[in-house]
XYZ file of C-alpha atoms in Angstrom:
737
model
C 0.082 0.261 0.185
C 2.692 2.295 0.957
C 4.703 1.265 -2.494
C 1.613 2.715 -3.899
C 1.317 6.038 -2.254
C 4.667 6.796 -2.986
C 3.962 6.167 -7.110
C 0.690 8.626 -6.745
C 2.603 10.852 -5.305
C 5.619 10.804 -7.384
C 2.872 11.216 -10.721
C 1.011 13.906 -8.514
C 4.934 15.809 -8.408
C 5.621 15.363 -11.371
C 2.366 16.506 -12.866
C 3.242 19.872 -10.811
C 5.816 20.699 -12.072
C 5.592 20.002 -15.684
C 2.503 22.262 -15.510
C 4.207 24.894 -13.553
C 6.728 25.797 -16.528
C 7.682 28.584 -18.525
C 8.381 28.777 -22.595
C 11.220 31.297 -23.568
C 13.447 32.437 -26.213
C 15.877 35.056 -27.265
C 18.701 36.470 -29.481
C 22.492 36.164 -28.321
C 24.680 38.721 -29.951
C 27.727 39.953 -29.506
C 28.611 44.110 -29.121
C 28.652 44.762 -32.624
C 25.057 42.540 -33.515
C 26.791 39.550 -34.719
C 24.639 36.760 -33.364
C 26.661 34.181 -31.652
C 26.933 30.989 -32.878
C 26.105 27.452 -30.310
C 26.547 30.308 -26.921
C 25.078 27.567 -23.951
C 21.838 28.823 -22.290
C 21.166 26.818 -19.457
C 18.232 27.070 -16.340
C 20.841 27.674 -13.086
C 20.837 24.620 -10.647
C 20.210 21.974 -13.100
C 20.827 20.443 -16.590
C 18.112 21.556 -18.873
C 20.015 24.172 -21.691
C 20.244 24.605 -25.386
C 22.947 25.922 -27.523
C 22.083 28.844 -30.031
C 21.440 27.879 -33.431
C 22.983 29.430 -36.419
C 21.051 32.582 -35.793
C 22.038 33.060 -32.361
C 18.668 32.252 -31.356
C 17.139 29.430 -28.673
C 14.282 28.516 -26.676
C 14.257 27.028 -23.241
C 11.134 25.666 -21.228
C 12.064 27.038 -17.937
C 10.619 26.921 -14.346
C 8.685 30.283 -13.054
C 11.122 32.935 -11.386
C 14.671 30.989 -12.157
C 17.475 32.140 -13.416
C 19.256 30.931 -16.358
C 22.891 31.447 -17.593
C 24.105 32.532 -20.936
C 28.244 31.517 -21.500
C 30.562 31.670 -24.250
C 34.225 31.273 -24.823
C 35.756 34.324 -24.129
C 33.005 36.721 -23.492
C 31.723 37.665 -19.811
C 28.757 35.085 -18.503
C 25.470 36.403 -18.341
C 22.688 35.589 -15.466
C 19.656 36.838 -15.964
C 16.328 36.317 -14.011
C 12.913 35.070 -15.495
C 10.692 37.290 -15.167
C 7.194 38.392 -16.841
C 8.645 38.823 -20.730
C 8.659 35.438 -22.280
C 11.935 37.007 -25.389
C 15.333 38.415 -24.325
C 17.809 40.102 -26.046
C 21.421 39.208 -24.553
C 24.378 40.843 -25.494
C 27.519 39.314 -24.583
C 30.711 41.438 -23.617
C 33.939 40.381 -24.435
C 36.195 39.300 -21.708
C 39.887 39.706 -22.484
C 41.120 38.405 -19.274
C 39.010 35.020 -20.075
C 40.352 35.326 -23.898
C 43.793 35.112 -22.481
C 44.329 34.117 -19.117
C 46.253 30.870 -19.723
C 49.513 30.995 -20.639
C 51.619 27.918 -21.467
C 54.975 28.048 -19.792
C 57.661 25.657 -19.321
C 56.077 21.995 -18.434
C 52.727 23.441 -17.716
C 50.696 26.589 -17.642
C 49.873 29.342 -15.666
C 47.172 31.789 -15.208
C 48.465 34.934 -17.346
C 47.271 37.311 -14.573
C 49.948 35.558 -12.002
C 52.823 35.235 -14.516
C 56.067 36.738 -13.552
C 58.147 35.995 -16.149
C 58.511 37.784 -19.754
C 56.348 36.025 -21.741
C 54.828 36.136 -25.254
C 51.759 34.536 -26.612
C 50.392 34.440 -29.805
C 47.237 32.607 -30.625
C 45.841 30.239 -33.559
C 43.988 32.442 -35.060
C 46.821 35.634 -35.520
C 48.676 32.426 -37.401
C 46.127 31.391 -39.219
C 45.113 34.818 -40.598
C 48.145 35.062 -42.433
C 49.138 33.699 -45.880
C 52.740 32.483 -45.294
C 54.890 29.520 -46.294
C 56.085 28.928 -42.739
C 55.510 29.397 -38.810
C 58.537 32.080 -38.788
C 56.869 33.984 -40.880
C 53.795 34.164 -39.259
C 55.393 34.951 -36.120
C 56.662 38.172 -37.635
C 55.692 41.512 -35.769
C 53.371 40.149 -33.435
C 55.540 39.393 -30.749
C 57.576 42.352 -28.885
C 61.121 41.513 -28.707
C 61.178 38.552 -31.231
C 63.612 39.536 -34.084
C 63.229 37.270 -37.127
C 65.776 38.731 -39.787
C 66.795 36.815 -43.372
C 69.684 34.450 -43.062
C 72.686 33.810 -44.801
C 71.015 32.011 -47.704
C 68.588 35.214 -48.592
C 65.642 34.252 -49.710
C 66.008 30.957 -51.160
C 62.601 29.181 -50.953
C 64.056 26.234 -48.427
C 65.337 29.341 -45.963
C 64.729 30.118 -42.749
C 64.541 33.174 -40.841
C 67.250 33.917 -38.259
C 65.835 34.387 -34.903
C 66.479 36.024 -31.654
C 64.830 37.229 -28.326
C 65.608 40.830 -27.439
C 68.633 41.069 -30.019
C 70.381 38.870 -26.878
C 74.488 37.844 -28.144
C 77.142 35.810 -26.743
C 80.988 35.889 -26.397
C 81.180 32.177 -27.094
C 83.382 31.166 -29.680
C 81.283 30.401 -33.398
C 78.248 30.859 -31.034
C 74.744 31.863 -32.085
C 71.872 33.769 -29.923
C 68.609 31.770 -31.632
C 66.351 30.958 -29.332
C 65.173 27.212 -28.489
C 62.349 26.163 -30.219
C 59.917 23.194 -28.883
C 57.052 21.565 -30.185
C 54.500 19.718 -27.935
C 58.032 19.969 -26.018
C 60.576 18.389 -28.462
C 63.216 20.428 -29.752
C 62.352 20.802 -33.565
C 62.389 23.382 -36.486
C 59.869 26.160 -36.662
C 59.298 25.750 -40.227
C 58.640 22.661 -40.428
C 54.971 22.987 -38.760
C 52.122 24.074 -40.868
C 50.927 27.017 -39.155
C 47.340 25.749 -39.365
C 47.854 23.208 -37.511
C 49.466 25.327 -34.297
C 47.127 26.007 -31.104
C 49.225 28.623 -29.494
C 52.799 30.119 -29.058
C 54.562 31.231 -26.263
C 57.898 32.923 -26.559
C 60.051 32.658 -23.126
C 62.190 36.275 -22.999
C 63.688 36.054 -20.088
C 65.995 33.942 -17.367
C 63.035 33.692 -15.599
C 60.272 32.395 -17.753
C 63.366 30.249 -19.774
C 65.350 28.968 -17.105
C 63.040 25.364 -15.984
C 65.080 24.614 -19.913
C 68.846 25.268 -18.733
C 71.596 25.020 -20.838
C 69.226 24.690 -24.082
C 67.307 27.994 -22.917
C 70.405 30.714 -23.254
C 68.592 32.899 -25.494
C 64.729 32.442 -24.517
C 62.392 29.520 -25.958
C 59.734 29.414 -28.534
C 56.711 26.787 -27.213
C 54.652 25.542 -29.595
C 51.477 23.880 -28.682
C 49.543 22.175 -32.037
C 46.067 21.327 -31.768
C 44.037 18.105 -30.551
C 41.162 16.646 -30.907
C 38.229 18.106 -29.207
C 35.205 15.915 -28.198
C 31.858 15.839 -30.182
C 30.312 14.821 -33.452
C 32.885 14.630 -36.414
C 34.031 17.715 -38.083
C 35.916 17.881 -41.272
C 37.670 21.284 -42.179
C 39.391 22.324 -45.400
C 40.774 25.541 -46.402
C 42.962 26.426 -49.218
C 44.816 29.295 -50.999
C 46.371 30.411 -54.200
C 48.580 33.612 -54.245
C 51.256 35.273 -56.103
C 54.574 36.728 -54.660
C 56.909 39.674 -56.850
C 59.704 40.753 -55.573
C 59.470 44.479 -54.483
C 62.752 47.182 -53.808
C 64.389 45.806 -57.380
C 66.896 48.791 -58.230
C 66.333 50.549 -61.372
C 68.728 49.788 -63.543
C 70.792 52.589 -65.199
C 70.309 52.724 -69.395
C 73.415 51.557 -71.298
C 74.390 55.207 -72.819
C 74.543 56.940 -69.210
C 76.309 54.141 -67.900
C 79.370 54.235 -70.615
C 79.147 58.069 -70.294
C 79.968 57.572 -66.640
C 82.100 55.083 -66.690
C 84.490 57.317 -69.466
C 83.911 60.180 -67.117
C 85.555 58.065 -63.616
C 88.311 56.969 -66.448
C 89.389 60.555 -67.078
C 89.259 61.800 -63.554
C 91.807 59.473 -62.335
C 93.606 59.684 -65.903
C 93.120 57.077 -67.974
C 91.589 56.854 -71.261
C 87.768 56.015 -72.314
C 86.166 52.745 -71.268
C 83.744 52.672 -74.286
C 85.318 53.860 -77.714
C 84.028 56.424 -79.476
C 82.447 54.116 -82.537
C 80.988 51.905 -79.180
C 79.248 54.486 -77.958
C 77.763 55.388 -81.404
C 76.221 52.133 -81.734
C 75.216 52.177 -77.720
C 73.309 55.340 -78.794
C 71.883 53.422 -82.246
C 70.479 50.625 -80.698
C 68.834 52.566 -77.731
C 67.297 54.630 -80.398
C 66.037 51.780 -82.622
C 68.168 52.364 -85.547
C 70.293 49.542 -85.131
C 69.131 45.925 -83.929
C 72.423 44.135 -82.862
C 73.375 43.909 -80.004
C 77.261 43.374 -80.534
C 79.366 42.765 -83.339
C 81.871 40.095 -84.527
C 85.597 40.912 -82.770
C 86.903 39.678 -86.117
C 87.641 36.327 -85.078
C 84.237 34.743 -85.698
C 83.621 35.312 -81.677
C 80.658 38.376 -80.330
C 81.984 41.163 -78.720
C 81.524 41.395 -75.157
C 81.148 44.146 -72.145
C 83.090 47.671 -73.325
C 82.795 46.086 -76.702
C 79.164 45.401 -76.594
C 75.705 47.668 -77.451
C 72.875 45.993 -75.285
C 71.026 47.642 -73.671
C 70.097 45.126 -70.504
C 68.211 44.906 -67.677
C 69.264 42.239 -65.924
C 66.962 42.405 -62.944
C 63.686 42.298 -65.187
C 66.443 39.739 -67.433
C 66.547 37.420 -64.327
C 63.678 38.051 -61.673
C 60.184 37.075 -62.811
C 56.999 38.333 -62.070
C 54.052 36.717 -59.649
C 55.207 33.536 -58.794
C 52.294 31.305 -57.774
C 51.886 29.427 -55.110
C 49.603 27.193 -53.209
C 48.237 25.281 -50.162
C 45.597 23.093 -48.911
C 44.737 22.290 -45.492
C 42.043 19.073 -44.583
C 41.707 18.219 -40.748
C 39.593 15.629 -39.360
C 38.701 15.671 -35.707
C 35.835 14.376 -32.909
C 35.801 12.093 -30.254
C 33.905 11.180 -26.860
C 34.259 12.365 -23.548
C 36.913 9.861 -23.119
C 38.463 9.861 -26.543
C 39.520 12.335 -28.386
C 41.245 12.036 -32.005
C 42.514 14.481 -34.805
C 44.207 13.770 -37.913
C 45.877 16.610 -40.622
C 47.616 16.937 -43.221
C 48.769 19.771 -45.978
C 50.129 20.258 -48.943
C 52.148 23.404 -50.347
C 53.525 24.868 -53.302
C 56.158 27.854 -54.011
C 57.204 28.670 -57.175
C 60.299 30.846 -56.990
C 61.264 34.376 -58.786
C 64.215 32.941 -60.983
C 63.037 33.432 -64.890
C 65.578 31.007 -66.169
C 65.879 27.435 -64.610
C 63.330 25.733 -62.541
C 63.081 27.269 -58.869
C 60.705 25.660 -56.891
C 59.667 24.283 -53.168
C 57.236 21.550 -51.564
C 55.896 20.818 -48.482
C 54.133 18.078 -46.920
C 52.905 17.435 -43.521
C 50.582 14.372 -42.115
C 49.778 14.763 -38.198
C 47.519 12.351 -36.161
C 46.888 12.892 -32.050
C 44.775 10.610 -30.211
C 43.922 11.015 -26.383
C 41.957 8.464 -23.804
C 41.262 8.968 -20.452
C 41.706 5.521 -19.426
C 40.467 5.979 -16.205
C 39.577 9.269 -14.115
C 43.164 9.532 -12.992
C 45.325 7.886 -16.295
C 45.013 9.988 -19.483
C 47.090 8.629 -22.588
C 48.120 11.011 -25.590
C 50.218 9.542 -28.493
C 50.750 11.880 -31.889
C 52.955 11.306 -34.492
C 54.064 13.873 -37.152
C 55.927 13.716 -41.034
C 56.869 16.252 -43.082
C 58.517 16.434 -45.997
C 59.988 19.027 -47.866
C 61.293 19.274 -51.744
C 63.383 22.017 -52.988
C 64.893 22.058 -56.736
C 66.939 25.448 -57.884
C 69.427 25.528 -60.333
C 73.358 24.657 -59.082
C 73.817 28.477 -60.427
C 71.745 29.606 -58.008
C 74.272 30.569 -55.597
C 75.737 33.915 -53.568
C 77.983 34.002 -56.547
C 75.148 34.769 -59.246
C 73.237 36.914 -56.568
C 77.023 39.101 -56.224
C 77.329 39.065 -60.303
C 73.852 40.235 -60.895
C 74.229 43.050 -59.302
C 77.332 44.332 -60.749
C 76.564 43.523 -64.579
C 76.927 46.284 -67.043
C 73.614 46.920 -68.818
C 76.106 47.170 -72.226
C 76.852 43.250 -71.979
C 73.783 41.981 -73.889
C 71.821 38.495 -72.247
C 71.499 36.940 -76.211
C 73.544 37.400 -78.759
C 71.989 38.926 -82.243
C 71.859 34.605 -83.114
C 69.132 34.555 -80.099
C 71.633 31.886 -78.312
C 72.505 33.170 -74.314
C 75.630 35.549 -74.326
C 78.917 34.660 -72.497
C 79.049 35.369 -69.265
C 75.663 36.264 -69.125
C 74.786 33.391 -66.757
C 71.773 32.554 -68.602
C 73.157 29.157 -70.280
C 74.390 28.639 -66.453
C 71.155 28.938 -64.730
C 68.972 27.377 -67.101
C 71.881 24.394 -68.575
C 74.474 24.216 -65.869
C 72.877 21.868 -63.592
C 70.064 21.701 -60.837
C 70.250 21.385 -57.231
C 67.332 18.827 -55.426
C 67.345 18.351 -51.675
C 64.757 16.575 -49.737
C 63.970 16.327 -45.762
C 62.166 13.973 -43.938
C 60.991 14.506 -40.053
C 59.190 11.976 -38.613
C 58.096 12.368 -34.810
C 56.438 10.083 -32.457
C 55.791 10.816 -29.071
C 53.718 9.103 -26.233
C 52.551 11.111 -22.988
C 51.486 9.570 -20.149
C 49.483 11.303 -17.467
C 48.924 10.458 -13.740
C 46.758 12.173 -11.528
C 46.423 9.861 -8.335
C 44.708 12.504 -6.117
C 43.252 15.971 -7.082
C 45.825 18.563 -8.306
C 48.739 15.941 -8.010
C 49.864 15.453 -11.632
C 52.754 13.115 -12.542
C 53.516 13.448 -16.403
C 55.767 10.923 -18.726
C 56.752 11.805 -22.119
C 59.151 10.082 -24.316
C 59.822 11.325 -27.815
C 61.844 10.094 -30.627
C 62.311 11.967 -34.062
C 64.246 10.936 -37.366
C 65.325 13.801 -39.307
C 66.564 12.549 -42.773
C 68.333 15.098 -45.473
C 69.632 14.220 -49.147
C 71.008 16.627 -51.155
C 72.052 15.841 -55.238
C 74.256 18.931 -56.789
C 75.688 19.012 -60.453
C 77.614 21.169 -62.767
C 77.084 20.382 -66.078
C 79.004 22.014 -69.040
C 77.722 25.255 -70.488
C 78.626 26.544 -73.939
C 78.514 30.006 -75.825
C 77.732 30.524 -79.316
C 80.086 31.845 -81.818
C 78.670 33.875 -84.990
C 78.054 31.391 -87.313
C 75.737 29.625 -84.344
C 78.395 27.094 -83.338
C 78.536 26.152 -79.745
C 81.925 26.408 -77.711
C 82.569 25.587 -74.184
C 82.726 28.373 -71.333
C 83.845 28.458 -68.256
C 80.794 27.871 -65.683
C 81.989 29.959 -62.722
C 82.752 32.997 -64.726
C 86.187 32.604 -64.174
C 86.429 32.587 -60.781
C 88.854 29.340 -60.912
C 87.114 26.122 -59.789
C 86.271 24.773 -62.804
C 87.618 24.476 -66.217
C 85.827 24.769 -69.521
C 83.612 21.855 -70.308
C 84.145 20.400 -66.445
C 81.196 18.626 -65.245
C 80.660 17.570 -61.559
C 77.959 15.529 -59.516
C 78.050 15.852 -55.449
C 75.757 13.443 -53.140
C 74.993 14.395 -49.370
C 73.428 12.051 -47.579
C 72.512 13.152 -43.208
C 70.819 11.406 -40.802
C 70.035 12.077 -36.979
C 68.084 10.379 -34.316
C 66.626 12.203 -31.562
C 65.578 10.724 -28.272
C 64.018 12.865 -25.173
C 62.860 11.818 -22.294
C 60.999 13.849 -19.495
C 59.168 12.844 -16.354
C 58.335 15.784 -14.227
C 55.002 15.999 -11.384
C 53.598 19.300 -10.373
C 50.842 19.902 -6.954
C 49.153 22.923 -6.551
C 46.685 24.168 -3.479
C 44.460 27.060 -3.478
C 43.568 28.229 -0.030
C 39.914 29.898 0.667
C 42.098 32.759 2.354
C 43.533 33.871 -1.185
C 46.837 31.625 -1.032
C 48.115 29.413 -4.082
C 51.250 27.034 -4.166
C 52.119 25.317 -6.291
C 55.186 23.071 -6.898
C 56.793 21.180 -10.010
C 60.054 18.925 -10.204
C 60.738 16.882 -12.537
C 63.588 15.234 -15.113
C 64.771 15.805 -18.195
C 67.198 14.108 -20.560
C 68.036 14.214 -24.054
C 70.119 12.466 -26.779
C 71.016 13.221 -30.458
C 73.347 10.777 -32.966
C 74.305 12.468 -36.323
C 75.526 10.612 -39.354
C 76.774 11.800 -42.659
C 78.453 10.715 -45.928
C 79.268 13.015 -48.808
C 80.232 11.319 -52.086
C 81.911 13.569 -55.476
C 82.806 12.546 -58.882
C 83.916 14.474 -61.958
C 83.696 14.159 -65.590
C 80.231 12.792 -66.468
C 80.365 10.138 -69.427
C 76.813 12.013 -70.641
C 75.611 15.046 -69.111
C 72.067 13.541 -69.549
C 72.409 10.809 -66.447
C 74.163 13.176 -63.723
C 75.126 10.196 -61.337
C 77.939 9.288 -59.344
C 78.278 6.094 -61.378
C 78.721 7.689 -64.537
C 81.143 9.620 -63.694
C 84.522 8.665 -64.695
C 87.263 10.484 -62.323
C 88.100 8.613 -58.953
C 85.851 9.657 -56.203
C 85.953 11.526 -53.373
C 84.147 10.297 -50.487
C 84.203 11.850 -46.654
C 82.287 11.701 -43.467
C 81.768 10.809 -40.035
C 79.151 10.903 -36.872
C 78.543 12.288 -33.006
C 77.106 11.893 -30.404
C 75.715 14.241 -27.985
C 73.154 14.194 -25.071
C 72.514 16.571 -22.094
C 70.115 15.510 -18.794
C 68.776 18.139 -16.127
C 66.937 18.241 -12.788
C 64.969 21.018 -12.711
C 62.038 22.465 -10.135
C 59.746 25.138 -9.915
C 57.847 27.096 -6.925
C 54.795 29.474 -7.740
C 52.855 31.691 -4.949
C 50.414 34.408 -5.590
C 48.269 36.035 -3.082
C 44.648 37.059 -4.571
C 46.481 37.363 -8.157
C 47.818 40.474 -6.334
C 51.230 39.367 -4.995
C 53.371 36.423 -6.726
C 56.301 35.220 -6.836
C 58.358 32.367 -8.975
C 61.673 30.499 -8.395
C 62.916 28.108 -10.827
C 66.326 26.279 -10.365
C 67.743 23.342 -12.875
C 70.776 21.552 -12.418
C 72.478 20.400 -16.043
C 75.092 18.318 -17.792
C 76.283 18.174 -21.009
C 78.419 15.704 -22.546
C 80.241 18.432 -23.942
C 82.361 18.602 -20.527
C 84.449 16.425 -18.696
C 84.690 15.704 -14.641
C 83.585 18.599 -12.292
C 82.541 20.354 -15.164
C 80.479 18.975 -16.872
C 77.293 20.012 -14.261
C 76.083 23.142 -13.727
C 73.344 25.025 -11.599
C 71.378 27.722 -13.079
C 68.411 29.457 -10.564
C 66.204 32.391 -11.256
C 63.787 34.599 -9.513
C 60.668 36.268 -10.219
C 57.947 38.448 -8.462
C 55.661 40.867 -9.363
C 52.523 43.217 -7.925
C 49.452 43.374 -10.131
C 48.314 46.716 -8.557
C 44.714 46.658 -10.445
C 44.068 44.226 -8.139
C 44.257 46.375 -4.806
C 41.536 47.431 -3.262
C 42.124 50.831 -3.594
C 42.026 50.314 -7.977
C 39.558 47.663 -7.782
C 36.489 49.846 -8.398
C 38.256 52.161 -11.488
C 40.125 48.962 -12.707
C 36.295 47.127 -13.277
C 34.800 50.227 -14.916
C 37.601 50.549 -17.534
C 37.792 46.478 -17.966
C 41.521 46.860 -16.799
C 43.022 43.243 -17.076
C 46.330 44.078 -15.429
C 48.619 46.931 -13.844
C 51.345 44.562 -13.349
C 54.827 46.353 -11.844
C 57.541 42.430 -11.940
C 61.316 41.911 -11.687
C 63.126 38.945 -12.311
C 66.932 37.653 -12.295
C 68.451 34.636 -13.562
C 71.426 32.993 -14.773
C 71.375 30.217 -17.861
C 74.088 27.802 -19.541
C 75.356 28.047 -22.693
C 76.865 25.066 -24.922
C 76.389 26.301 -28.311
C 79.304 26.452 -29.874
C 80.592 25.446 -33.749
C 83.634 23.584 -32.284
C 83.833 19.936 -31.692
C 81.541 18.359 -29.671
C 83.939 16.945 -27.229
C 86.590 19.551 -26.957
C 88.508 18.047 -24.286
C 89.494 15.043 -26.160
C 92.550 15.735 -28.113
C 92.851 14.713 -32.078
C 95.426 13.925 -34.546
C 95.047 15.897 -37.852
C 95.736 13.521 -40.540
C 95.719 13.853 -44.380
C 96.839 12.566 -47.927
C 99.330 13.334 -50.647
C 102.740 14.455 -48.268
C 104.750 17.141 -50.430
C 107.330 14.813 -49.854
C 108.063 11.612 -51.696
C 108.706 8.067 -50.444
C 109.789 5.048 -51.809
C 108.618 7.123 -55.229
C 104.743 7.696 -53.207
C 103.391 10.781 -51.849
C 102.232 9.081 -48.200
C 99.547 9.711 -45.585
C 100.474 11.771 -42.951
C 99.610 12.989 -38.823
C 100.386 16.059 -37.457
C 100.433 16.877 -33.829
C 97.359 17.615 -32.000
C 96.324 21.031 -30.854
C 96.012 21.639 -27.256
C 93.005 21.036 -25.410
C 91.775 22.346 -21.943
C 89.565 20.176 -19.840
C 88.431 23.507 -17.972
C 86.612 24.133 -20.764
C 82.667 24.681 -19.242
C 79.527 26.997 -19.463
C 79.565 29.990 -21.103
C 76.683 32.234 -18.334
C 74.268 34.295 -19.226
C 72.930 36.504 -16.912
C 69.793 38.947 -17.446
C 67.979 40.920 -15.011
C 64.358 42.339 -16.536
C 62.029 45.116 -14.632
C 59.075 45.834 -16.609
C 55.700 47.890 -15.872
C 52.543 47.496 -17.922
C 48.995 47.252 -18.479
C 46.865 45.140 -20.275
C 43.253 45.004 -21.315
C 41.963 48.686 -21.329
C 38.807 49.580 -22.953
C 37.506 52.913 -22.382
C 33.818 53.300 -23.923
C 33.431 56.489 -25.677
C 30.386 57.532 -27.670
C 28.939 55.107 -30.614
C 32.162 53.470 -30.311
C 34.297 50.961 -28.317
C 38.610 51.511 -28.692
C 40.648 48.819 -26.912
C 44.416 50.150 -26.185
C 47.011 47.456 -25.317
C 50.242 48.950 -23.707
C 52.826 46.544 -24.077
C 57.003 46.974 -22.484
C 59.332 44.484 -23.994
């Protein structure tokens, strides 16, 4: 009987609840009036909720006099009480603090408001919006203090930008000042990453933020985090672009007649005779006026006149540089999953053509990435990722520094083609088109496994293991080049414009192979505690080990049987081969302590004890500490009301000091070992032959150790200040490097 009464009572209660509902609807927009798609609308205290549709509209049945919460990532939440009305128009305001509140730092993340080191952050949206070939180009101008410049290989399609943070330098022998680049915690090349695969980029600028990485981070760190899968329905995304590139800032070339006049006057000023004879000057003028069609004349021996005896009018930059070189890029990604397992697969293809008018100049990049994350239990999560990148690069072998050196110094009177239409001797058109090709292929293959344990709340244990294999194969050739006489008959000419490296008609093939295996292991654990009185503590400690193993071999032979088959096997001279291998390893123990109070006062201490295989004995290990502190004045009671009115995220004063070690010199990986120089073909004859030889080794020091880089940093700045004038909203951000 009691059971029946309970059932009846339940039915009555259910009927009563269902009877007391109110249907509401509305529109959710941002401050510009654009609809917010996918905003969450939930009745407070229940799981009853919906999301806004493509027009930002929603409808929901709620209890009378209840409240509903409207929220969306990057916007301030709004709680609205249900009144007598049934329709609601909700305007969500951007929350700058929420948009940028978490910053990726070494071995973890921090709330931006509590960061005391110098850290710059770039979002995926900022990178995807830039139509560039690689990620380093996408970072230009978006991070204060990060400087990117063209490297020694100039604007080559496979070239990379030189990077430094705050212009930091070093006194080390042959040492650079490039920052450490970590891609999902693995040291790598920024240019191998498809910008569309990047979730965020953090730039650690000072020792306080970078010291957790020890000896590898003496000149800052760039942390690249790639995208991960998201739970929900399978989402397929494609993006493609086509773009065109053109050379800008190309010098204007003087016309040949003016050029010849200048040369003659310069020669006269130093007491010499005319460089260009009067008869040549007349030919130059006649050619420019169109009364003479030939660009040069016979020298009397059946060979075309060159340089000061020619009468062409050539714009050499226009001759060699093409216009509007096309490129195309395609990106495809698939992601989805459940609450426990998320996956992402992405691929891309980039095809970039060069600006060289003569000879093929192109670069292609292929990427294929996969990542899967699964929560095995409530306290154990596994993430596996794999990345593959291939770069194919092709250009004329002659497209080197000498070519650009010559291009800027060519005389306009020297023609690109002779009167018969053949490439002119020393015009370098022949070398670019028929002098051989350089082909290079690079493969980057990375596998990473991450295990995360959380035995108790807020205590995480991370185990990372990674391996990356990098291979490069390069083919480089020199083929015979020809000039043509007045009769149109070919004859051998010098490939390198007489610099002495190659005789006329010579040929050469060079094959190069390089491989690196890179292994890294990270074991670290962190724990944080937030107290009700406003104090926050976080501690982290761990171990890192890395091993580099490289191999390389080069083979070279001269004199091809036929230029049509440029291989080592089809060259006839004695081969030359050389190569080697090298191993290098580093290991370090590190720890970090963070404290903050009500996001108002903050302190951080880092320490790393690093060891390098490049040093020996007690010089092998070094300790590198850093300390930083900050004061967010905007969170003080006397500033809170004012800061809230102008939407001030922070007004922070911070200072830091730290030391880092540097081992990135260009000398031997093991400089404490003596090496014995050896050679062949000694100058003296022994038994009628020139023997191999060895010389005394140089002096080395067992005391060689770290270069220490010490930095101080003081900073005060504002962030996320919003001023609301009449009819408009203007956001001001003041950044100090």
